[in-house]
Coordinates of C-alpha atoms in Angstrom, one line a residue:
X17 CA -17.4 -13.3 43.5
X18 CA -14.8 -12.0 41.6
X19 CA -12.7 -12.1 44.3
X20 CA -13.2 -15.6 45.1
X21 CA -12.4 -16.6 41.6
X22 CA -9.4 -14.9 41.4
X23 CA -8.2 -16.7 44.7
X24 CA -9.0 -20.0 43.1
X25 CA -7.0 -19.0 40.1
X26 CA -4.3 -18.3 42.3
X27 CA -4.4 -21.2 44.3
X28 CA -4.7 -23.2 40.9
X29 CA -1.5 -22.0 39.2
X30 CA 0.2 -21.3 42.5
X31 CA 3.7 -22.1 40.9
X32 CA 3.5 -19.3 38.4
X33 CA 4.8 -15.5 39.2
X34 CA 3.0 -14.3 36.2
X35 CA 1.3 -14.8 33.3
X36 CA 2.7 -12.0 31.2
X37 CA 5.2 -12.7 28.5
X38 CA 8.3 -10.2 28.4
X39 CA 10.2 -9.9 25.0
X40 CA 14.1 -10.2 25.4
X41 CA 15.5 -7.9 22.9
X42 CA 18.9 -9.1 23.6
X43 CA 18.2 -12.7 23.3
X44 CA 16.2 -12.1 20.2
X45 CA 19.4 -10.1 18.5
X46 CA 21.5 -12.6 19.7
X47 CA 19.7 -15.8 18.1
X48 CA 19.3 -13.6 14.9
X49 CA 23.2 -13.2 14.9
X50 CA 23.5 -17.1 15.3
X51 CA 21.4 -17.6 12.2
X52 CA 23.5 -15.4 10.0
X53 CA 23.8 -18.6 7.4
X54 CA 20.2 -18.8 6.9
X55 CA 19.9 -14.8 6.7
X56 CA 23.0 -14.8 4.0
X57 CA 20.9 -17.6 2.3
X58 CA 17.6 -15.8 1.7
X59 CA 19.3 -12.5 1.1
X60 CA 21.1 -14.3 -1.5
X61 CA 17.7 -15.7 -3.0
X62 CA 16.3 -12.4 -3.1
X63 CA 19.1 -10.9 -4.9
X64 CA 19.0 -13.4 -7.2
X65 CA 15.4 -12.8 -8.2
X66 CA 15.5 -9.1 -8.1
X67 CA 18.6 -9.4 -9.9
X68 CA 16.9 -11.1 -12.7
X69 CA 14.0 -9.2 -12.6
X70 CA 16.1 -6.0 -13.3
X71 CA 18.0 -7.7 -16.0
X72 CA 14.9 -8.6 -17.8
X73 CA 13.1 -5.2 -17.1
X74 CA 16.8 -3.5 -18.2
X75 CA 16.4 -5.2 -21.7
X76 CA 12.7 -4.9 -22.5
X77 CA 13.2 -1.1 -21.6
X78 CA 16.1 -0.7 -23.8
X79 CA 14.5 -2.6 -26.7
X80 CA 11.7 -0.3 -26.4
X81 CA 13.6 2.8 -26.4
X82 CA 15.4 1.6 -29.5
X83 CA 12.2 1.2 -31.5
X84 CA 10.9 4.4 -30.3
X85 CA 14.3 6.0 -31.1
X86 CA 14.2 4.5 -34.6
X87 CA 10.7 5.4 -35.1
X88 CA 11.3 9.0 -33.9
X89 CA 13.8 9.5 -36.4
X90 CA 11.2 8.7 -39.2
X91 CA 8.2 10.3 -37.8
X92 CA 8.1 12.7 -40.8
X93 CA 7.6 9.9 -43.1
X94 CA 5.4 7.7 -41.3
X95 CA 1.7 7.4 -42.5
X96 CA -1.5 6.9 -40.1
X97 CA -4.8 6.3 -40.5
X98 CA -7.6 9.1 -40.1
X99 CA -8.5 7.4 -36.7
X100 CA -4.8 7.0 -35.5
X101 CA -4.2 11.0 -36.6
X102 CA -7.3 12.1 -34.7
X103 CA -6.0 10.1 -31.5
X104 CA -2.6 11.7 -31.7
X105 CA -4.1 15.1 -32.1
X106 CA -6.4 14.4 -28.9
X107 CA -3.4 13.3 -27.1
X108 CA -1.4 16.5 -28.1
X109 CA -4.2 18.7 -27.1
X110 CA -4.5 16.9 -23.6
X111 CA -0.6 17.4 -23.3
X112 CA -0.9 20.8 -23.7
X113 CA -3.6 21.4 -21.2
X114 CA -1.8 19.4 -18.7
X115 CA 1.3 21.9 -19.1
X116 CA -0.8 24.9 -18.6
X117 CA -2.7 23.5 -15.7
X118 CA 0.7 22.3 -14.1
X119 CA 1.9 25.8 -14.4
X120 CA -1.2 27.4 -13.1
X121 CA -0.9 25.1 -10.1
X122 CA 2.7 25.8 -9.5
X123 CA 2.5 29.3 -9.7
X124 CA -1.1 30.5 -8.9
X125 CA -1.0 32.3 -5.3
X126 CA -4.7 31.5 -5.1
X127 CA -3.9 27.7 -5.6
X128 CA -1.1 27.7 -3.1
X129 CA -3.0 29.2 0.0
X130 CA -4.0 27.4 3.0
X131 CA -7.6 27.5 2.6
X132 CA -8.3 27.4 6.5
X133 CA -6.4 30.3 7.0
X134 CA -7.0 32.6 4.1
X135 CA -5.9 36.2 4.4
X136 CA -8.0 38.8 3.2
X137 CA -8.4 42.4 3.3
X138 CA -11.8 44.6 2.2
X139 CA -11.6 48.2 1.1
X140 CA -14.8 50.2 1.0
X141 CA -15.1 53.1 -1.5
X142 CA -17.6 55.6 -1.6
X143 CA -18.5 57.5 -4.8
X144 CA -19.7 60.7 -4.2
X145 CA -21.2 64.2 -5.8
X146 CA -22.3 62.4 -8.9
X147 CA -25.8 62.9 -10.7
X148 CA -28.3 60.3 -10.5
X149 CA -28.3 59.6 -14.1
X150 CA -24.2 59.0 -13.7
X151 CA -24.4 56.9 -10.7
X152 CA -24.3 53.4 -12.8
X153 CA -22.0 54.5 -15.3
X154 CA -19.3 55.8 -12.6
X155 CA -19.7 52.8 -10.6
X156 CA -19.9 50.2 -13.3
X157 CA -16.5 51.8 -14.6
X158 CA -14.9 51.1 -11.4
X159 CA -15.8 47.6 -11.3
X160 CA -14.8 47.1 -14.8
X161 CA -11.6 48.1 -14.2
X162 CA -10.9 46.1 -11.0
X163 CA -12.7 42.9 -12.3
X164 CA -11.4 42.6 -15.7
X165 CA -7.6 43.1 -15.4
X166 CA -7.2 47.0 -15.5
X167 CA -6.1 47.3 -11.8
X168 CA -4.0 44.1 -12.2
X169 CA -2.2 45.6 -15.1
X170 CA -1.6 49.0 -13.5
X171 CA -0.2 47.1 -10.4
X172 CA 2.0 45.3 -12.1
X173 CA 3.3 48.4 -14.1
X174 CA 3.9 50.1 -10.9
X175 CA 6.3 47.2 -9.7
X176 CA 4.1 45.8 -7.1
X177 CA 3.6 42.6 -8.7
X178 CA 6.5 40.6 -9.9
X179 CA 4.7 37.4 -11.2
X180 CA 2.1 37.2 -14.5
X181 CA -0.8 39.7 -13.8
X182 CA -3.2 36.7 -14.4
X183 CA -2.2 35.5 -11.1
X184 CA -2.9 39.0 -9.4
X185 CA -6.2 39.2 -11.2
X186 CA -7.7 36.3 -9.5
X187 CA -6.8 37.6 -5.8
X188 CA -8.7 41.1 -6.5
X189 CA -12.9 41.0 -6.5
X190 CA -15.1 43.8 -6.4
X191 CA -19.1 44.3 -5.7
X192 CA -21.8 46.4 -4.8
X193 CA -24.8 45.8 -2.5
X194 CA -28.6 46.3 -3.7
X195 CA -30.0 48.8 -1.1
X196 CA -33.5 49.0 0.4
X197 CA -36.5 51.0 -0.6
X198 CA -35.7 54.3 1.2
X199 CA -32.5 54.6 -1.0
X200 CA -34.3 53.6 -3.9
X201 CA -36.8 56.2 -3.5
X202 CA -34.0 59.0 -2.8
X203 CA -32.3 57.9 -5.9
X204 CA -35.7 58.9 -8.1
X205 CA -35.2 62.5 -7.0
X206 CA -33.0 64.9 -8.9
X207 CA -30.2 65.3 -6.1
X208 CA -26.6 64.5 -6.2
X209 CA -26.2 60.8 -4.9
X210 CA -23.5 58.4 -3.6
X211 CA -22.3 54.6 -4.4
X212 CA -20.7 52.7 -2.3
X213 CA -18.8 49.8 -3.6
X214 CA -16.5 47.0 -1.9
X215 CA -12.9 45.5 -3.1
X216 CA -11.7 42.1 -1.6
X217 CA -7.9 41.3 -2.1
X218 CA -6.6 37.8 -1.0
X219 CA -3.0 37.4 -0.3
X220 CA -0.3 35.2 1.5
X221 CA -0.1 37.3 4.5
X222 CA -0.7 40.6 6.3
X223 CA 2.2 42.1 5.0
X224 CA 1.7 41.1 1.3
X225 CA -2.0 42.6 2.2
X226 CA -0.7 46.0 3.4
X227 CA 1.5 46.3 0.2
X228 CA -1.0 45.5 -2.1
X229 CA -3.8 47.6 -0.4
X230 CA -1.5 50.9 -0.4
X231 CA -0.5 50.4 -4.0
X232 CA -4.2 49.6 -5.2
X233 CA -5.2 52.8 -3.3
X234 CA -2.8 54.9 -5.3
X235 CA -3.8 53.1 -8.8
X236 CA -7.7 53.8 -8.2
X237 CA -6.9 57.6 -7.2
X238 CA -5.1 57.8 -10.6
X239 CA -7.6 55.9 -12.3
X240 CA -10.3 58.4 -11.0
X241 CA -9.1 61.1 -12.9
X242 CA -9.7 59.1 -15.9
X243 CA -13.3 58.0 -14.8
X244 CA -14.1 61.7 -14.4
X245 CA -13.5 62.7 -17.7
X246 CA -15.2 59.6 -19.2
X247 CA -17.9 58.6 -17.0
X248 CA -19.0 62.2 -15.1
X249 CA -17.9 64.1 -12.4
X250 CA -17.6 62.5 -9.3
X251 CA -15.7 62.1 -6.0
X252 CA -14.0 59.0 -4.8
X253 CA -12.9 58.4 -1.2
X254 CA -12.0 55.3 0.9
X255 CA -14.1 54.9 3.4
X256 CA -12.6 51.7 5.4
X257 CA -9.9 49.0 5.1
X258 CA -9.7 45.8 7.1
X259 CA -7.9 42.9 7.3
X260 CA -9.0 39.2 8.3
X261 CA -8.2 35.9 8.5
X262 CA -10.8 33.0 7.7
X263 CA -11.5 29.8 6.6
X264 CA -12.7 29.8 2.9
X265 CA -14.6 26.2 2.0
X266 CA -15.0 27.3 -1.5
X267 CA -11.4 27.9 -1.8
X268 CA -10.6 24.5 -0.7
X269 CA -13.3 23.2 -3.1
X270 CA -11.5 24.9 -6.1
X271 CA -8.2 23.7 -5.3
X272 CA -9.5 20.3 -5.0
X273 CA -11.1 20.3 -8.3
X274 CA -8.1 21.7 -10.2
X275 CA -5.7 19.0 -8.5
X276 CA -8.6 16.5 -9.2
X277 CA -8.6 17.9 -13.0
X278 CA -4.9 17.4 -13.2
X279 CA -5.1 13.9 -11.9
X280 CA -7.8 12.9 -14.0
X281 CA -5.9 14.4 -17.5
X282 CA -2.9 12.7 -16.5
X283 CA -4.8 9.4 -16.3
X284 CA -6.3 10.0 -19.6
X285 CA -3.3 10.6 -21.3
X286 CA -1.4 7.8 -20.0
X287 CA -4.4 5.6 -21.1
X288 CA -4.3 6.9 -24.5
X289 CA -0.4 6.8 -25.0
X290 CA -0.3 3.2 -23.6
X291 CA -2.5 2.1 -26.6
X292 CA -0.3 3.7 -29.4
X293 CA 1.8 1.7 -31.3
X294 CA 5.6 2.5 -32.0
X295 CA 4.7 4.8 -35.0
X296 CA 2.1 6.6 -33.9
X297 CA 3.9 7.2 -30.6
X298 CA 6.7 8.7 -32.4
X299 CA 4.5 10.9 -34.1
X300 CA 2.9 12.1 -31.2
X301 CA 6.0 12.9 -29.3
X302 CA 7.2 15.1 -32.2
X303 CA 3.9 16.9 -32.5
X304 CA 3.9 17.5 -28.6
X305 CA 7.5 18.5 -28.4
X306 CA 8.8 15.8 -26.7
X307 CA 12.0 14.7 -28.8
X308 CA 14.1 16.1 -26.0
X309 CA 12.3 14.2 -23.1
X310 CA 12.5 11.0 -25.2
X311 CA 16.2 11.6 -25.6
X312 CA 16.9 12.3 -22.0
X313 CA 14.9 9.4 -21.0
X314 CA 16.9 7.1 -23.7
X315 CA 20.1 8.2 -22.3
X316 CA 18.9 8.0 -18.6
X317 CA 18.0 4.3 -19.5
X318 CA 21.3 3.4 -21.1
X319 CA 23.5 5.1 -18.4
X320 CA 21.1 3.4 -15.5
X321 CA 21.1 -0.3 -17.4
X322 CA 23.8 -2.7 -17.0
X323 CA 26.0 -2.1 -13.7
X324 CA 24.3 0.5 -12.2
X325 CA 21.2 -0.4 -12.3
X326 CA 21.9 -3.9 -11.4
X327 CA 24.0 -3.1 -8.3
X328 CA 20.6 -1.1 -7.2
X329 CA 18.5 -4.1 -7.9
X330 CA 21.1 -6.4 -6.0
X331 CA 21.5 -4.4 -3.1
X332 CA 17.5 -4.0 -2.8
X333 CA 17.5 -8.0 -2.9
X334 CA 19.9 -8.1 -0.3
X335 CA 18.2 -5.9 2.2
X336 CA 14.6 -7.3 1.4
X337 CA 16.0 -10.7 1.9
X338 CA 17.5 -9.9 5.4
X339 CA 14.4 -7.8 6.4
X340 CA 12.3 -11.1 5.3
X341 CA 14.1 -13.6 7.1
X342 CA 14.6 -11.4 10.4
X343 CA 10.8 -10.6 10.2
X344 CA 9.7 -14.2 10.0
X345 CA 12.2 -15.4 12.5
X346 CA 11.0 -12.4 14.9
X347 CA 7.5 -13.4 14.5
X348 CA 8.2 -17.2 15.3
X349 CA 10.3 -16.1 18.5
X350 CA 7.5 -13.8 19.7
X351 CA 4.8 -16.5 19.1
X352 CA 6.3 -19.6 19.8
X353 CA 5.7 -21.4 23.3
X354 CA 8.7 -22.9 23.7
X355 CA 11.3 -21.9 26.5
X356 CA 13.6 -19.2 25.3
X357 CA 15.7 -18.7 28.2
X358 CA 16.7 -19.3 32.0
X359 CA 15.7 -15.5 32.5
X360 CA 12.4 -16.0 31.1
X361 CA 11.8 -18.7 33.3
X362 CA 12.9 -17.2 36.4
X363 CA 10.5 -14.2 35.6
X364 CA 7.4 -16.5 34.9
X365 CA 7.9 -19.3 38.0
X366 CA 8.5 -19.0 41.5
X367 CA 9.9 -22.4 41.7
X368 CA 13.8 -22.1 41.8
X369 CA 16.2 -22.3 38.5
X370 CA 19.6 -23.7 39.7
X371 CA 21.3 -22.7 36.4
X372 CA 22.0 -24.0 33.0
X373 CA 23.8 -26.9 31.8
X374 CA 25.9 -26.8 28.4
X375 CA 26.5 -30.4 27.8
X376 CA 29.6 -31.0 25.5
X377 CA 29.1 -31.9 22.2
X378 CA 31.4 -34.2 19.8
X379 CA 33.0 -31.0 18.3
X380 CA 34.0 -29.6 22.4
X381 CA 35.7 -33.1 23.0
X382 CA 38.3 -32.0 20.4
X383 CA 41.8 -30.5 21.4
X384 CA 42.6 -26.9 20.9
X385 CA 42.2 -23.7 22.8
X386 CA 38.5 -23.1 22.2
X387 CA 37.4 -26.3 23.0
X388 CA 39.7 -26.3 26.4
X389 CA 37.7 -22.8 27.0
X390 CA 34.2 -24.7 26.1
X391 CA 35.1 -27.5 28.6
X392 CA 35.8 -25.3 31.3
X393 CA 32.5 -23.2 30.7
X394 CA 30.4 -26.9 30.9
X395 CA 32.2 -27.8 34.1
X396 CA 31.3 -24.7 35.8
X397 CA 27.9 -24.8 34.8
X398 CA 27.4 -28.2 36.2
X399 CA 29.2 -27.5 39.3
X400 CA 27.4 -24.5 39.8
X401 CA 24.0 -26.3 39.4
X402 CA 25.1 -29.4 41.7
X403 CA 26.2 -26.9 44.7
X404 CA 22.7 -25.1 44.3
X405 CA 21.0 -28.6 44.6
X406 CA 23.3 -29.7 47.4
X407 CA 22.5 -26.6 49.2
X408 CA 18.6 -26.9 48.6
X409 CA 18.5 -30.6 49.8
X410 CA 20.5 -30.1 52.7
X411 CA 18.2 -27.2 54.1
X412 CA 15.3 -29.1 53.2
X413 CA 16.5 -32.4 54.6
X414 CA 16.1 -34.0 51.1
X415 CA 18.2 -37.3 50.5
X416 CA 16.2 -38.7 47.7
X417 CA 15.5 -36.7 44.4
X418 CA 13.8 -37.7 40.8
X419 CA 15.5 -35.8 37.9
X420 CA 12.6 -35.9 35.2
X421 CA 12.0 -34.2 32.0
X422 CA 9.3 -34.2 29.3
X423 CA 11.7 -35.2 26.2
X424 CA 14.4 -37.8 25.4
X425 CA 18.1 -36.9 26.4
X426 CA 20.6 -36.8 24.3
X427 CA 23.7 -39.1 24.5
X428 CA 25.7 -36.4 26.2
X429 CA 23.0 -35.1 28.2
X430 CA 22.4 -38.1 29.5
X431 CA 26.2 -38.7 30.5
X432 CA 26.1 -35.3 32.0
X433 CA 23.1 -36.1 34.2
X434 CA 24.8 -39.7 35.3
X435 CA 28.0 -37.7 36.0
X436 CA 25.9 -35.4 38.2
X437 CA 24.0 -38.2 39.9
X438 CA 27.7 -39.7 40.8
X439 CA 28.6 -36.7 42.5
X440 CA 25.6 -35.9 44.3
X441 CA 25.7 -39.7 45.9
X442 CA 29.0 -38.5 47.4
X443 CA 27.0 -35.9 49.3
X444 CA 24.6 -38.4 50.5
X445 CA 21.9 -37.4 47.9
X446 CA 20.5 -40.2 45.6
X447 CA 19.2 -38.9 42.2
X448 CA 17.6 -40.9 39.8
X449 CA 17.2 -39.9 36.1
X450 CA 14.0 -40.4 34.0
X451 CA 13.2 -39.1 30.4
X452 CA 9.5 -38.6 29.5
X453 CA 8.5 -39.0 33.0
X454 CA 4.6 -38.1 32.3
X455 CA 4.4 -40.2 29.5
X456 CA 5.7 -43.2 31.5
X457 CA 3.3 -44.7 34.0
X458 CA 5.9 -47.1 35.4
X459 CA 8.1 -44.4 37.2
X460 CA 4.7 -42.9 38.8
X461 CA 4.9 -45.1 41.8
X462 CA 8.5 -44.0 42.2
X463 CA 8.0 -40.5 41.9
X464 CA 5.3 -40.6 44.6
X465 CA 7.6 -42.5 47.1
X466 CA 10.7 -40.2 46.2
X467 CA 8.2 -37.1 47.0
X468 CA 10.9 -34.6 45.6
X469 CA 11.9 -34.1 41.8
X470 CA 14.2 -31.7 39.9
X471 CA 12.6 -30.6 36.9
X472 CA 14.7 -30.9 33.6
X473 CA 14.1 -28.5 30.8
X474 CA 15.4 -27.6 27.6
X475 CA 15.9 -24.4 25.9
X476 CA 13.9 -24.3 22.4
X477 CA 12.3 -27.6 23.3
X478 CA 10.2 -27.5 26.8
X479 CA 7.1 -25.4 26.1
X480 CA 5.3 -23.4 28.8
X481 CA 2.0 -25.6 28.4
X482 CA 4.4 -28.9 29.4
X483 CA 5.5 -27.0 32.2
X484 CA 2.1 -26.0 33.5
X485 CA 0.8 -29.4 32.8
X486 CA 3.5 -31.3 34.7
X487 CA 3.1 -28.8 37.6
X488 CA -0.4 -29.3 37.8
X489 CA 0.0 -33.3 38.0
X490 CA 2.8 -32.9 40.5
X491 CA 0.8 -30.9 42.9
X492 CA -2.4 -33.1 42.5
X493 CA -0.3 -36.1 43.1
X494 CA 1.6 -34.6 46.4
X495 CA 5.2 -34.4 44.7
X496 CA 7.2 -31.4 45.4
X497 CA 9.3 -29.7 42.8
X498 CA 12.5 -28.8 44.6
X499 CA 13.7 -26.7 41.6
X500 CA 14.8 -26.9 38.0
X501 CA 17.7 -27.2 35.6
X502 CA 18.0 -26.2 32.1
X503 CA 20.0 -27.6 29.4
X504 CA 21.1 -24.7 27.1
X505 CA 21.8 -25.1 23.3
X506 CA 25.1 -25.9 21.7
X507 CA 26.4 -22.9 20.0

């Protein structure tokens, strides 16, 4: 069934080569170049709009900066209400919190690790030869040393860590495991017992973990001597040390939480300061230590306003206007159903396209080198089309031809066709010319009698739908389409 339907479609549109529309980039660029006046006008309009916006923005910014600078100079003598002072104090506290959080997120190793490829080392230590009543004290002394900054401080002093020790402390963790009943039963005896604890180290890469693991082992060996004196006699032994790479969803959530907190604090601070009046904002800047920032912003605004910033807005407007017009024109070109070029027509239809005719405009009739060159191009195009029509008619035995169009001819186009008809008569071929043929029922009998016609199209006027409708009408009435000629656009 599908094959029969496809065959019917092929018979119905037998004059078509394809329904696919190919984009001719060369033709599109050529047309865009021909629209340079419109492009320049659109760019000028956008430049004026953006330039005016930039001037107003600079003016308002300069006025605001002048008011803030004047208020900042008198910040000591400004008196605020209790509610305004409390709002300023809250903003200052939030500003300090944001600075601390920014510093932490910038320098923290943990916050800058890849949570999907987290590097981790685990060290297992055994505490042996320790009395039952001293096991808890000895174990907790090591746990306290690792978890509460003692180990990080010792690593910092040894030179193994260059940053703040707080960033190292969050990379270290330690824990013990709760054992089952047999171990607890043994613990109730008076024998010498053993205790095991684990140390986890998070790092950036394997080399970092190897270095910190070795340094931490030396630090624990040194601390063990102090622990013997204070917590009780024992022996500390490293049982094993391993490194691995894993995904840590907990670390990912922690990173997201800190970043979300920073974003929320910034938004809250912006909302608070936007609600301040000029005097209140000046007091806030002075209390938060932002006087230098205000001076730098004022200086940048002063240097950026005027010519420099105006030129940037102007350039942005010109570029925006060019891209806007080119985008609109490209969309029109792509979605337009009008005939765009002879090459496009040859790719789409199977009937022969004899060539393009460039009618002489009033400007081309003037004297001058360029006008003579244009006249020669016009004559060559007409002669090429005439010779191809003559050869086609001779091969098919055609001596009577109708040149029809779906549009009204301009005086230059009509004159050109009449000249071609006069030349064809000399070769024994009679050609009649008719415009708006499908709309003129008076010529239908002549078309049927002639039996052969030359389709006349115009770039930018004739549409593919009109060509398809006309071809369907001609085939239904037994009229053969010898070929087509195309009127080109005058430059």
